[in-house]
Amino acid sequence: MNSLQQRLLTLFICTVFSTHYAHGTSSVFNKTQLTTIKAQNMGKRWLMLLWSVDCPPCFKELASIQKLKQRLKQKHLQLNVVLVNTDANEEALAEQFKIIQEFQLDDFPNFHFAEDQGDQNRFLIDPHWYGELPRSYFVTRDGEFHGKSGVISQSILVRWLIE
C-alpha cells in the first residue's frame, strides 16, 4: 500500500467513525438545551416531539415523521424536528437508540430526560402538560409553543412542516 492509499484509507476510516459518532447520539434535555434549541430555530416553524419507548402511539408518530423525511429527501428538503425521549433511565436510553435508528431518525436532534428530572423537564417545557404521550409542540417562527397530545395526523404534519 503506497502513501496515497494509506492517506485515503485513513481519511475514509475517520469519515466513517466521525459520521457514526455524529448520528445516533442523544443529549440530556435541560433548561440550557431548551434555550439553545429555541435560539437555533428562531424564525423557523418547527416541531418538538416528545415520546417514550413504552408508548406504541409514539411509534406511529415516529413512523409519520420517517415517511415525511423520506418524501422530502427526494426533493432535497429537510424537516425541522427535535425529538425528546421522556424516559429517564439507562435501560430506556439503549432502547431509545435502537428505535431512533430503526425509524432512521438519527439525523434529527435527539434528547432524553435525565434520571430524576422528568417532572422538572415536563414543567420546563409546559407547566400545563402532565406527561401524556405522544406530545407534540408546534413552534411558530417567533418561538410560540402550541402543544397537542395524541397522534398527529400526517396531513397536519405536512401542513406544519412543509407548507
Short mmCIF file of N, CA, C and O in Angstrom, two decimals, residues 2-141:
data_model
loop_
_atom_site.label_atom_id
_atom_site.label_comp_id
_atom_site.label_asym_id
_atom_site.label_seq_id
_atom_site.Cartn_x
_atom_site.Cartn_y
_atom_site.Cartn_z
N ASN A 2 0.70 2.08 -0.97
CA ASN A 2 1.53 3.27 -1.05
C ASN A 2 1.00 4.37 -0.11
O ASN A 2 -0.05 4.23 0.51
N SER A 3 1.73 5.46 -0.04
CA SER A 3 1.41 6.55 0.88
C SER A 3 0.04 7.16 0.59
O SER A 3 -0.73 7.46 1.51
N LEU A 4 -0.28 7.37 -0.69
CA LEU A 4 -1.57 7.95 -1.05
C LEU A 4 -2.72 7.03 -0.63
O LEU A 4 -3.72 7.47 -0.08
N GLN A 5 -2.56 5.75 -0.86
CA GLN A 5 -3.60 4.80 -0.48
C GLN A 5 -3.78 4.78 1.04
O GLN A 5 -4.90 4.69 1.54
N GLN A 6 -2.67 4.88 1.78
CA GLN A 6 -2.76 4.90 3.25
C GLN A 6 -3.51 6.15 3.72
O GLN A 6 -4.35 6.08 4.62
N ARG A 7 -3.23 7.28 3.10
CA ARG A 7 -3.92 8.51 3.49
C ARG A 7 -5.42 8.43 3.17
O ARG A 7 -6.26 8.85 3.97
N LEU A 8 -5.73 7.89 1.99
CA LEU A 8 -7.14 7.75 1.62
C LEU A 8 -7.86 6.79 2.56
O LEU A 8 -8.99 7.03 2.97
N LEU A 9 -7.19 5.70 2.93
CA LEU A 9 -7.79 4.75 3.86
C LEU A 9 -8.01 5.41 5.22
O LEU A 9 -9.08 5.26 5.83
N THR A 10 -7.02 6.17 5.69
CA THR A 10 -7.16 6.88 6.97
C THR A 10 -8.30 7.88 6.91
O THR A 10 -9.11 7.97 7.83
N LEU A 11 -8.38 8.63 5.81
CA LEU A 11 -9.47 9.61 5.65
C LEU A 11 -10.82 8.91 5.64
O LEU A 11 -11.77 9.35 6.28
N PHE A 12 -10.90 7.79 4.93
CA PHE A 12 -12.16 7.04 4.87
C PHE A 12 -12.56 6.56 6.27
O PHE A 12 -13.72 6.71 6.68
N ILE A 13 -11.64 6.01 7.03
CA ILE A 13 -11.94 5.50 8.38
C ILE A 13 -12.38 6.65 9.29
O ILE A 13 -13.36 6.52 10.02
N CYS A 14 -11.68 7.77 9.21
CA CYS A 14 -12.06 8.92 10.04
C CYS A 14 -13.46 9.42 9.69
O CYS A 14 -14.25 9.77 10.56
N THR A 15 -13.76 9.45 8.39
CA THR A 15 -15.08 9.90 7.94
C THR A 15 -16.17 8.97 8.46
O THR A 15 -17.19 9.41 8.97
N VAL A 16 -15.94 7.66 8.33
CA VAL A 16 -16.94 6.69 8.78
C VAL A 16 -17.18 6.83 10.28
O VAL A 16 -18.31 6.90 10.74
N PHE A 17 -16.10 6.91 11.07
CA PHE A 17 -16.27 6.99 12.52
C PHE A 17 -16.84 8.34 12.96
O PHE A 17 -17.64 8.38 13.87
N SER A 18 -16.44 9.42 12.31
CA SER A 18 -16.98 10.71 12.72
C SER A 18 -18.46 10.81 12.37
O SER A 18 -19.26 11.36 13.11
N THR A 19 -18.88 10.24 11.23
CA THR A 19 -20.28 10.23 10.85
C THR A 19 -21.07 9.38 11.83
O THR A 19 -22.14 9.75 12.28
N HIS A 20 -20.51 8.22 12.20
CA HIS A 20 -21.20 7.34 13.15
C HIS A 20 -21.37 8.04 14.49
O HIS A 20 -22.41 7.95 15.11
N TYR A 21 -20.37 8.78 14.90
CA TYR A 21 -20.45 9.47 16.19
C TYR A 21 -21.48 10.58 16.15
O TYR A 21 -22.23 10.78 17.09
N ALA A 22 -21.53 11.32 15.02
CA ALA A 22 -22.45 12.44 14.92
C ALA A 22 -23.90 11.99 14.91
O ALA A 22 -24.77 12.69 15.41
N HIS A 23 -24.19 10.86 14.35
CA HIS A 23 -25.56 10.37 14.29
C HIS A 23 -25.78 9.36 15.42
O HIS A 23 -24.88 8.71 15.87
N GLY A 24 -27.00 9.26 15.82
CA GLY A 24 -27.35 8.26 16.82
C GLY A 24 -26.97 8.66 18.22
O GLY A 24 -26.91 7.82 19.10
N THR A 25 -26.74 9.94 18.46
CA THR A 25 -26.43 10.38 19.80
C THR A 25 -27.64 11.10 20.37
O THR A 25 -28.51 11.55 19.65
N SER A 26 -27.65 11.20 21.67
CA SER A 26 -28.73 11.90 22.35
C SER A 26 -28.10 12.70 23.48
O SER A 26 -27.19 12.24 24.15
N SER A 27 -28.61 13.90 23.66
CA SER A 27 -28.12 14.76 24.74
C SER A 27 -29.17 14.84 25.84
O SER A 27 -30.36 14.71 25.58
N VAL A 28 -28.70 15.06 27.03
CA VAL A 28 -29.61 15.23 28.16
C VAL A 28 -30.38 16.53 27.97
O VAL A 28 -29.79 17.57 27.69
N PHE A 29 -31.68 16.44 28.11
CA PHE A 29 -32.54 17.61 27.96
C PHE A 29 -32.54 18.39 29.28
O PHE A 29 -32.71 17.81 30.35
N ASN A 30 -32.37 19.68 29.17
CA ASN A 30 -32.43 20.55 30.36
C ASN A 30 -32.76 21.98 29.90
O ASN A 30 -32.97 22.22 28.71
N LYS A 31 -32.77 22.90 30.84
CA LYS A 31 -33.13 24.29 30.53
C LYS A 31 -32.18 24.91 29.51
O LYS A 31 -32.60 25.61 28.59
N THR A 32 -30.90 24.64 29.66
CA THR A 32 -29.90 25.18 28.73
C THR A 32 -30.14 24.64 27.32
O THR A 32 -30.09 25.40 26.34
N GLN A 33 -30.40 23.34 27.23
CA GLN A 33 -30.65 22.74 25.91
C GLN A 33 -31.90 23.35 25.27
O GLN A 33 -31.92 23.66 24.09
N LEU A 34 -32.95 23.52 26.08
CA LEU A 34 -34.18 24.10 25.54
C LEU A 34 -33.94 25.52 25.03
O LEU A 34 -34.41 25.88 23.95
N THR A 35 -33.19 26.29 25.78
CA THR A 35 -32.87 27.65 25.35
C THR A 35 -32.09 27.63 24.04
O THR A 35 -32.36 28.41 23.12
N THR A 36 -31.15 26.73 23.93
CA THR A 36 -30.34 26.60 22.71
C THR A 36 -31.21 26.18 21.53
O THR A 36 -31.09 26.73 20.42
N ILE A 37 -32.06 25.19 21.76
CA ILE A 37 -32.95 24.72 20.69
C ILE A 37 -33.82 25.86 20.19
O ILE A 37 -33.97 26.06 18.98
N LYS A 38 -34.40 26.61 21.12
CA LYS A 38 -35.25 27.74 20.74
C LYS A 38 -34.46 28.77 19.93
O LYS A 38 -34.95 29.28 18.91
N ALA A 39 -33.27 29.09 20.38
CA ALA A 39 -32.46 30.10 19.68
C ALA A 39 -32.08 29.63 18.28
O ALA A 39 -32.12 30.41 17.32
N GLN A 40 -31.73 28.35 18.16
CA GLN A 40 -31.33 27.81 16.86
C GLN A 40 -32.49 27.79 15.86
O GLN A 40 -32.26 27.81 14.67
N ASN A 41 -33.70 27.71 16.38
CA ASN A 41 -34.86 27.58 15.49
C ASN A 41 -35.68 28.86 15.37
O ASN A 41 -36.74 28.84 14.74
N MET A 42 -35.22 29.93 15.98
CA MET A 42 -35.96 31.20 15.90
C MET A 42 -36.07 31.61 14.43
O MET A 42 -35.12 31.52 13.66
N GLY A 43 -37.26 32.02 14.05
CA GLY A 43 -37.50 32.42 12.67
C GLY A 43 -37.96 31.28 11.78
O GLY A 43 -38.23 31.48 10.60
N LYS A 44 -38.05 30.06 12.36
CA LYS A 44 -38.49 28.89 11.58
C LYS A 44 -39.68 28.26 12.29
O LYS A 44 -39.81 28.36 13.50
N ARG A 45 -40.50 27.58 11.53
CA ARG A 45 -41.52 26.72 12.13
C ARG A 45 -40.89 25.37 12.36
O ARG A 45 -40.20 24.84 11.48
N TRP A 46 -41.12 24.81 13.54
CA TRP A 46 -40.53 23.51 13.82
C TRP A 46 -41.43 22.72 14.75
O TRP A 46 -42.40 23.24 15.30
N LEU A 47 -41.10 21.45 14.90
CA LEU A 47 -41.89 20.54 15.71
C LEU A 47 -40.99 19.91 16.76
O LEU A 47 -39.90 19.43 16.44
N MET A 48 -41.44 19.92 18.01
CA MET A 48 -40.75 19.18 19.07
C MET A 48 -41.67 18.02 19.46
O MET A 48 -42.79 18.25 19.91
N LEU A 49 -41.19 16.82 19.24
CA LEU A 49 -41.98 15.63 19.51
C LEU A 49 -41.43 14.93 20.75
O LEU A 49 -40.26 14.55 20.79
N LEU A 50 -42.30 14.75 21.73
CA LEU A 50 -41.93 14.04 22.95
C LEU A 50 -42.50 12.64 22.89
O LEU A 50 -43.67 12.46 22.53
N TRP A 51 -41.67 11.65 23.25
CA TRP A 51 -42.07 10.26 23.09
C TRP A 51 -41.40 9.39 24.14
O TRP A 51 -40.51 9.85 24.86
N SER A 52 -41.84 8.14 24.20
CA SER A 52 -41.28 7.19 25.15
C SER A 52 -41.14 5.82 24.47
O SER A 52 -41.89 5.51 23.54
N VAL A 53 -40.24 5.02 24.98
CA VAL A 53 -40.05 3.67 24.41
C VAL A 53 -41.22 2.76 24.76
O VAL A 53 -41.39 1.72 24.15
N ASP A 54 -42.03 3.13 25.75
CA ASP A 54 -43.19 2.32 26.16
C ASP A 54 -44.50 2.87 25.62
O ASP A 54 -45.56 2.59 26.18
N CYS A 55 -44.46 3.63 24.55
CA CYS A 55 -45.64 4.31 24.04
C CYS A 55 -45.90 3.90 22.58
O CYS A 55 -45.36 4.52 21.66
N PRO A 56 -46.71 2.86 22.34
CA PRO A 56 -46.98 2.44 20.96
C PRO A 56 -47.52 3.56 20.06
O PRO A 56 -47.11 3.64 18.89
N PRO A 57 -48.41 4.45 20.54
CA PRO A 57 -48.84 5.54 19.65
C PRO A 57 -47.67 6.46 19.24
O PRO A 57 -47.70 7.05 18.15
N CYS A 58 -46.67 6.55 20.10
CA CYS A 58 -45.49 7.36 19.75
C CYS A 58 -44.80 6.79 18.51
O CYS A 58 -44.28 7.53 17.68
N PHE A 59 -44.82 5.46 18.39
CA PHE A 59 -44.18 4.83 17.23
C PHE A 59 -44.92 5.20 15.94
O PHE A 59 -44.29 5.33 14.89
N LYS A 60 -46.24 5.36 16.02
CA LYS A 60 -46.99 5.80 14.84
C LYS A 60 -46.54 7.20 14.42
O LYS A 60 -46.39 7.49 13.24
N GLU A 61 -46.32 8.04 15.41
CA GLU A 61 -45.88 9.40 15.11
C GLU A 61 -44.45 9.39 14.54
O GLU A 61 -44.16 10.12 13.59
N LEU A 62 -43.59 8.57 15.12
CA LEU A 62 -42.22 8.47 14.60
C LEU A 62 -42.24 7.94 13.16
O LEU A 62 -41.47 8.39 12.31
N ALA A 63 -43.15 6.99 12.89
CA ALA A 63 -43.26 6.46 11.52
C ALA A 63 -43.73 7.54 10.55
O ALA A 63 -43.26 7.60 9.41
N SER A 64 -44.65 8.40 11.00
CA SER A 64 -45.11 9.50 10.14
C SER A 64 -43.97 10.46 9.82
O SER A 64 -43.82 10.91 8.68
N ILE A 65 -43.17 10.76 10.83
CA ILE A 65 -42.03 11.65 10.62
C ILE A 65 -41.04 10.99 9.65
O ILE A 65 -40.50 11.65 8.76
N GLN A 66 -40.83 9.70 9.82
CA GLN A 66 -39.92 8.98 8.92
C GLN A 66 -40.41 9.07 7.47
O GLN A 66 -39.62 9.34 6.56
N LYS A 67 -41.70 8.85 7.25
CA LYS A 67 -42.26 8.92 5.89
C LYS A 67 -42.09 10.31 5.30
O LYS A 67 -41.72 10.46 4.13
N LEU A 68 -42.39 11.33 6.11
CA LEU A 68 -42.23 12.71 5.63
C LEU A 68 -40.77 13.00 5.28
O LEU A 68 -40.47 13.63 4.27
N LYS A 69 -39.90 12.54 6.13
CA LYS A 69 -38.46 12.76 5.90
C LYS A 69 -38.03 12.14 4.57
O LYS A 69 -37.32 12.78 3.79
N GLN A 70 -38.45 10.91 4.33
CA GLN A 70 -38.08 10.24 3.09
C GLN A 70 -38.68 10.95 1.87
O GLN A 70 -38.03 11.08 0.84
N ARG A 71 -39.92 11.41 2.05
CA ARG A 71 -40.59 12.13 0.96
C ARG A 71 -39.84 13.43 0.61
O ARG A 71 -39.64 13.76 -0.55
N LEU A 72 -39.42 14.15 1.65
CA LEU A 72 -38.72 15.41 1.41
C LEU A 72 -37.29 15.21 0.94
O LEU A 72 -36.74 16.05 0.23
N LYS A 73 -36.70 14.10 1.36
CA LYS A 73 -35.32 13.82 0.96
C LYS A 73 -35.24 13.73 -0.57
O LYS A 73 -34.27 14.19 -1.17
N GLN A 74 -36.26 13.18 -1.20
CA GLN A 74 -36.28 13.08 -2.66
C GLN A 74 -36.32 14.46 -3.31
O GLN A 74 -35.89 14.64 -4.43
N LYS A 75 -36.86 15.45 -2.56
CA LYS A 75 -36.93 16.81 -3.08
C LYS A 75 -35.80 17.68 -2.54
O LYS A 75 -35.80 18.89 -2.71
N HIS A 76 -34.84 17.05 -1.85
CA HIS A 76 -33.68 17.73 -1.26
C HIS A 76 -34.09 18.79 -0.23
O HIS A 76 -33.49 19.84 -0.13
N LEU A 77 -35.16 18.51 0.51
CA LEU A 77 -35.62 19.38 1.58
C LEU A 77 -35.47 18.64 2.91
O LEU A 77 -35.43 17.42 2.95
N GLN A 78 -35.43 19.40 4.00
CA GLN A 78 -35.28 18.79 5.31
C GLN A 78 -36.41 19.22 6.23
O GLN A 78 -36.92 20.34 6.13
N LEU A 79 -36.76 18.33 7.15
CA LEU A 79 -37.73 18.66 8.18
C LEU A 79 -37.02 19.32 9.35
O LEU A 79 -35.86 19.04 9.62
N ASN A 80 -37.76 20.16 10.05
CA ASN A 80 -37.22 20.81 11.23
C ASN A 80 -37.91 20.21 12.46
O ASN A 80 -38.93 20.72 12.92
N VAL A 81 -37.34 19.10 12.93
CA VAL A 81 -37.93 18.32 14.02
C VAL A 81 -36.89 18.09 15.11
O VAL A 81 -35.74 17.80 14.81
N VAL A 82 -37.32 18.21 16.35
CA VAL A 82 -36.49 17.89 17.51
C VAL A 82 -37.21 16.78 18.27
O VAL A 82 -38.40 16.90 18.56
N LEU A 83 -36.50 15.70 18.56
CA LEU A 83 -37.08 14.56 19.27
C LEU A 83 -36.59 14.56 20.71
O LEU A 83 -35.40 14.69 20.97
N VAL A 84 -37.54 14.38 21.63
CA VAL A 84 -37.20 14.33 23.06
C VAL A 84 -37.81 13.07 23.65
O VAL A 84 -39.04 12.93 23.69
N ASN A 85 -36.96 12.18 24.10
CA ASN A 85 -37.41 10.96 24.77
C ASN A 85 -37.60 11.28 26.24
O ASN A 85 -36.71 11.82 26.89
N THR A 86 -38.79 10.96 26.76
CA THR A 86 -39.10 11.33 28.14
C THR A 86 -38.73 10.27 29.16
O THR A 86 -38.95 10.46 30.35
N ASP A 87 -38.18 9.15 28.70
CA ASP A 87 -37.73 8.12 29.64
C ASP A 87 -36.48 8.61 30.33
O ASP A 87 -35.65 9.28 29.73
N ALA A 88 -36.34 8.23 31.58
CA ALA A 88 -35.20 8.76 32.34
C ALA A 88 -34.46 7.63 33.05
O ALA A 88 -34.27 7.66 34.25
N ASN A 89 -34.03 6.63 32.27
CA ASN A 89 -33.20 5.58 32.85
C ASN A 89 -32.30 4.98 31.78
O ASN A 89 -32.57 5.11 30.59
N GLU A 90 -31.23 4.35 32.20
CA GLU A 90 -30.21 3.83 31.28
C GLU A 90 -30.77 2.76 30.35
O GLU A 90 -30.41 2.69 29.19
N GLU A 91 -31.63 1.91 30.88
CA GLU A 91 -32.21 0.84 30.07
C GLU A 91 -33.02 1.42 28.91
O GLU A 91 -32.92 0.96 27.78
N ALA A 92 -33.81 2.43 29.19
CA ALA A 92 -34.62 3.07 28.15
C ALA A 92 -33.75 3.80 27.15
O ALA A 92 -34.08 3.87 25.96
N LEU A 93 -32.63 4.33 27.59
CA LEU A 93 -31.73 5.05 26.69
C LEU A 93 -31.20 4.12 25.60
O LEU A 93 -31.16 4.49 24.42
N ALA A 94 -30.81 2.91 25.99
CA ALA A 94 -30.34 1.94 24.99
C ALA A 94 -31.46 1.61 24.02
O ALA A 94 -31.24 1.52 22.80
N GLU A 95 -32.67 1.44 24.52
CA GLU A 95 -33.82 1.17 23.66
C GLU A 95 -34.12 2.36 22.76
O GLU A 95 -34.50 2.20 21.60
N GLN A 96 -33.95 3.57 23.29
CA GLN A 96 -34.18 4.78 22.51
C GLN A 96 -33.30 4.80 21.27
O GLN A 96 -33.77 5.07 20.17
N PHE A 97 -32.02 4.50 21.43
CA PHE A 97 -31.11 4.50 20.28
C PHE A 97 -31.57 3.50 19.23
O PHE A 97 -31.56 3.79 18.04
N LYS A 98 -31.96 2.34 19.69
CA LYS A 98 -32.40 1.28 18.77
C LYS A 98 -33.63 1.74 17.98
O LYS A 98 -33.69 1.56 16.76
N ILE A 99 -34.58 2.33 18.66
CA ILE A 99 -35.82 2.79 18.00
C ILE A 99 -35.53 3.92 17.02
O ILE A 99 -36.02 3.93 15.89
N ILE A 100 -34.73 4.87 17.43
CA ILE A 100 -34.39 6.00 16.56
C ILE A 100 -33.69 5.52 15.30
O ILE A 100 -33.98 5.99 14.19
N GLN A 101 -32.81 4.56 15.44
CA GLN A 101 -32.13 4.01 14.26
C GLN A 101 -33.10 3.23 13.40
O GLN A 101 -33.03 3.29 12.17
N GLU A 102 -33.99 2.48 14.04
CA GLU A 102 -34.98 1.70 13.30
C GLU A 102 -35.86 2.61 12.43
O GLU A 102 -36.17 2.28 11.30
N PHE A 103 -36.23 3.76 12.96
CA PHE A 103 -37.05 4.71 12.20
C PHE A 103 -36.19 5.67 11.36
O PHE A 103 -36.73 6.56 10.73
N GLN A 104 -34.89 5.48 11.40
CA GLN A 104 -33.96 6.29 10.61
C GLN A 104 -34.12 7.78 10.90
O GLN A 104 -34.16 8.62 10.00
N LEU A 105 -34.22 8.09 12.19
CA LEU A 105 -34.39 9.48 12.61
C LEU A 105 -33.17 9.98 13.38
O LEU A 105 -33.26 10.98 14.10
N ASP A 106 -32.06 9.31 13.22
CA ASP A 106 -30.88 9.67 14.00
C ASP A 106 -30.18 10.93 13.50
O ASP A 106 -29.24 11.40 14.12
N ASP A 107 -30.65 11.51 12.40
CA ASP A 107 -30.05 12.78 11.96
C ASP A 107 -30.82 13.99 12.48
O ASP A 107 -30.42 15.12 12.25
N PHE A 108 -31.89 13.78 13.22
CA PHE A 108 -32.58 14.87 13.91
C PHE A 108 -31.93 15.08 15.27
O PHE A 108 -31.38 14.14 15.85
N PRO A 109 -32.01 16.29 15.82
CA PRO A 109 -31.52 16.48 17.19
C PRO A 109 -32.34 15.59 18.15
O PRO A 109 -33.57 15.62 18.13
N ASN A 110 -31.63 14.78 18.90
CA ASN A 110 -32.26 13.84 19.84
C ASN A 110 -31.85 14.17 21.26
O ASN A 110 -30.66 14.35 21.54
N PHE A 111 -32.84 14.20 22.14
CA PHE A 111 -32.59 14.49 23.55
C PHE A 111 -33.32 13.46 24.40
O PHE A 111 -34.24 12.78 23.93
N HIS A 112 -32.92 13.36 25.65
CA HIS A 112 -33.61 12.49 26.60
C HIS A 112 -33.59 13.13 27.98
O HIS A 112 -32.71 13.94 28.29
N PHE A 113 -34.57 12.77 28.77
CA PHE A 113 -34.64 13.27 30.14
C PHE A 113 -33.60 12.54 30.99
O PHE A 113 -33.41 11.34 30.84
N ALA A 114 -32.96 13.26 31.88
CA ALA A 114 -32.03 12.64 32.82
C ALA A 114 -32.84 12.01 33.96
O ALA A 114 -33.97 12.43 34.25
N GLU A 115 -32.23 11.02 34.59
CA GLU A 115 -32.88 10.34 35.70
C GLU A 115 -33.25 11.37 36.77
O GLU A 115 -32.47 12.27 37.07
N ASP A 116 -34.43 11.25 37.31
CA ASP A 116 -34.97 12.13 38.35
C ASP A 116 -35.23 13.56 37.88
O ASP A 116 -35.39 14.46 38.70
N GLN A 117 -35.26 13.80 36.57
CA GLN A 117 -35.51 15.14 36.05
C GLN A 117 -36.80 15.21 35.24
O GLN A 117 -37.10 16.24 34.63
N GLY A 118 -37.55 14.11 35.20
CA GLY A 118 -38.77 14.07 34.39
C GLY A 118 -39.77 15.15 34.74
O GLY A 118 -40.22 15.89 33.87
N ASP A 119 -40.13 15.26 36.01
CA ASP A 119 -41.12 16.26 36.42
C ASP A 119 -40.63 17.67 36.13
O ASP A 119 -41.38 18.51 35.64
N GLN A 120 -39.38 17.91 36.44
CA GLN A 120 -38.80 19.24 36.21
C GLN A 120 -38.81 19.59 34.72
O GLN A 120 -39.16 20.71 34.34
N ASN A 121 -38.44 18.63 33.88
CA ASN A 121 -38.41 18.89 32.44
C ASN A 121 -39.81 19.08 31.87
O ASN A 121 -40.02 19.94 31.00
N ARG A 122 -40.77 18.28 32.35
CA ARG A 122 -42.15 18.47 31.87
C ARG A 122 -42.64 19.88 32.21
O ARG A 122 -43.24 20.55 31.38
N PHE A 123 -42.36 20.33 33.40
CA PHE A 123 -42.78 21.68 33.81
C PHE A 123 -42.04 22.74 33.00
O PHE A 123 -42.62 23.74 32.60
N LEU A 124 -40.76 22.49 32.74
CA LEU A 124 -39.96 23.43 31.96
C LEU A 124 -40.54 23.60 30.55
O LEU A 124 -40.64 24.71 30.03
N ILE A 125 -40.93 22.51 29.95
CA ILE A 125 -41.49 22.55 28.59
C ILE A 125 -42.86 23.20 28.60
O ILE A 125 -43.16 24.06 27.77
N ASP A 126 -43.70 22.76 29.54
CA ASP A 126 -45.07 23.25 29.56
C ASP A 126 -45.67 22.97 30.95
O ASP A 126 -45.94 21.80 31.26
N PRO A 127 -45.90 23.98 31.76
CA PRO A 127 -46.45 23.76 33.11
C PRO A 127 -47.84 23.13 33.09
O PRO A 127 -48.28 22.59 34.09
N HIS A 128 -48.51 23.15 31.95
CA HIS A 128 -49.86 22.59 31.85
C HIS A 128 -49.87 21.17 31.28
O HIS A 128 -50.92 20.59 31.09
N TRP A 129 -48.71 20.63 30.98
CA TRP A 129 -48.60 19.28 30.42
C TRP A 129 -48.30 18.31 31.55
O TRP A 129 -47.38 18.53 32.34
N TYR A 130 -49.08 17.22 31.63
CA TYR A 130 -48.94 16.27 32.72
C TYR A 130 -48.26 14.97 32.32
O TYR A 130 -48.26 14.01 33.08
N GLY A 131 -47.68 14.94 31.13
CA GLY A 131 -46.88 13.79 30.74
C GLY A 131 -47.52 12.84 29.76
O GLY A 131 -46.92 11.82 29.41
N GLU A 132 -48.75 13.13 29.28
CA GLU A 132 -49.37 12.23 28.31
C GLU A 132 -48.56 12.25 27.01
O GLU A 132 -48.03 13.27 26.62
N LEU A 133 -48.49 11.07 26.36
CA LEU A 133 -47.69 10.91 25.15
C LEU A 133 -48.49 10.21 24.06
O LEU A 133 -49.41 9.45 24.37
N PRO A 134 -48.12 10.44 22.82
CA PRO A 134 -47.12 11.39 22.36
C PRO A 134 -47.61 12.83 22.57
O PRO A 134 -48.81 13.09 22.57
N ARG A 135 -46.67 13.69 22.72
CA ARG A 135 -46.96 15.12 22.89
C ARG A 135 -46.14 15.88 21.85
O ARG A 135 -44.93 15.68 21.74
N SER A 136 -46.82 16.71 21.09
CA SER A 136 -46.15 17.48 20.04
C SER A 136 -46.30 18.96 20.33
O SER A 136 -47.37 19.40 20.75
N TYR A 137 -45.24 19.68 20.09
CA TYR A 137 -45.29 21.14 20.21
C TYR A 137 -44.97 21.73 18.84
O TYR A 137 -43.89 21.51 18.30
N PHE A 138 -45.95 22.43 18.32
CA PHE A 138 -45.78 23.15 17.07
C PHE A 138 -45.27 24.53 17.45
O PHE A 138 -45.97 25.28 18.14
N VAL A 139 -44.08 24.85 17.02
CA VAL A 139 -43.44 26.09 17.44
C VAL A 139 -43.43 27.06 16.26
O VAL A 139 -42.94 26.72 15.17
N THR A 140 -43.96 28.24 16.50
CA THR A 140 -44.05 29.24 15.44
C THR A 140 -42.69 29.91 15.18
O THR A 140 -41.75 29.73 15.96
N ARG A 141 -42.64 30.69 14.14
CA ARG A 141 -41.40 31.39 13.79
C ARG A 141 -40.93 32.34 14.89
O ARG A 141 -39.75 32.59 15.03
#
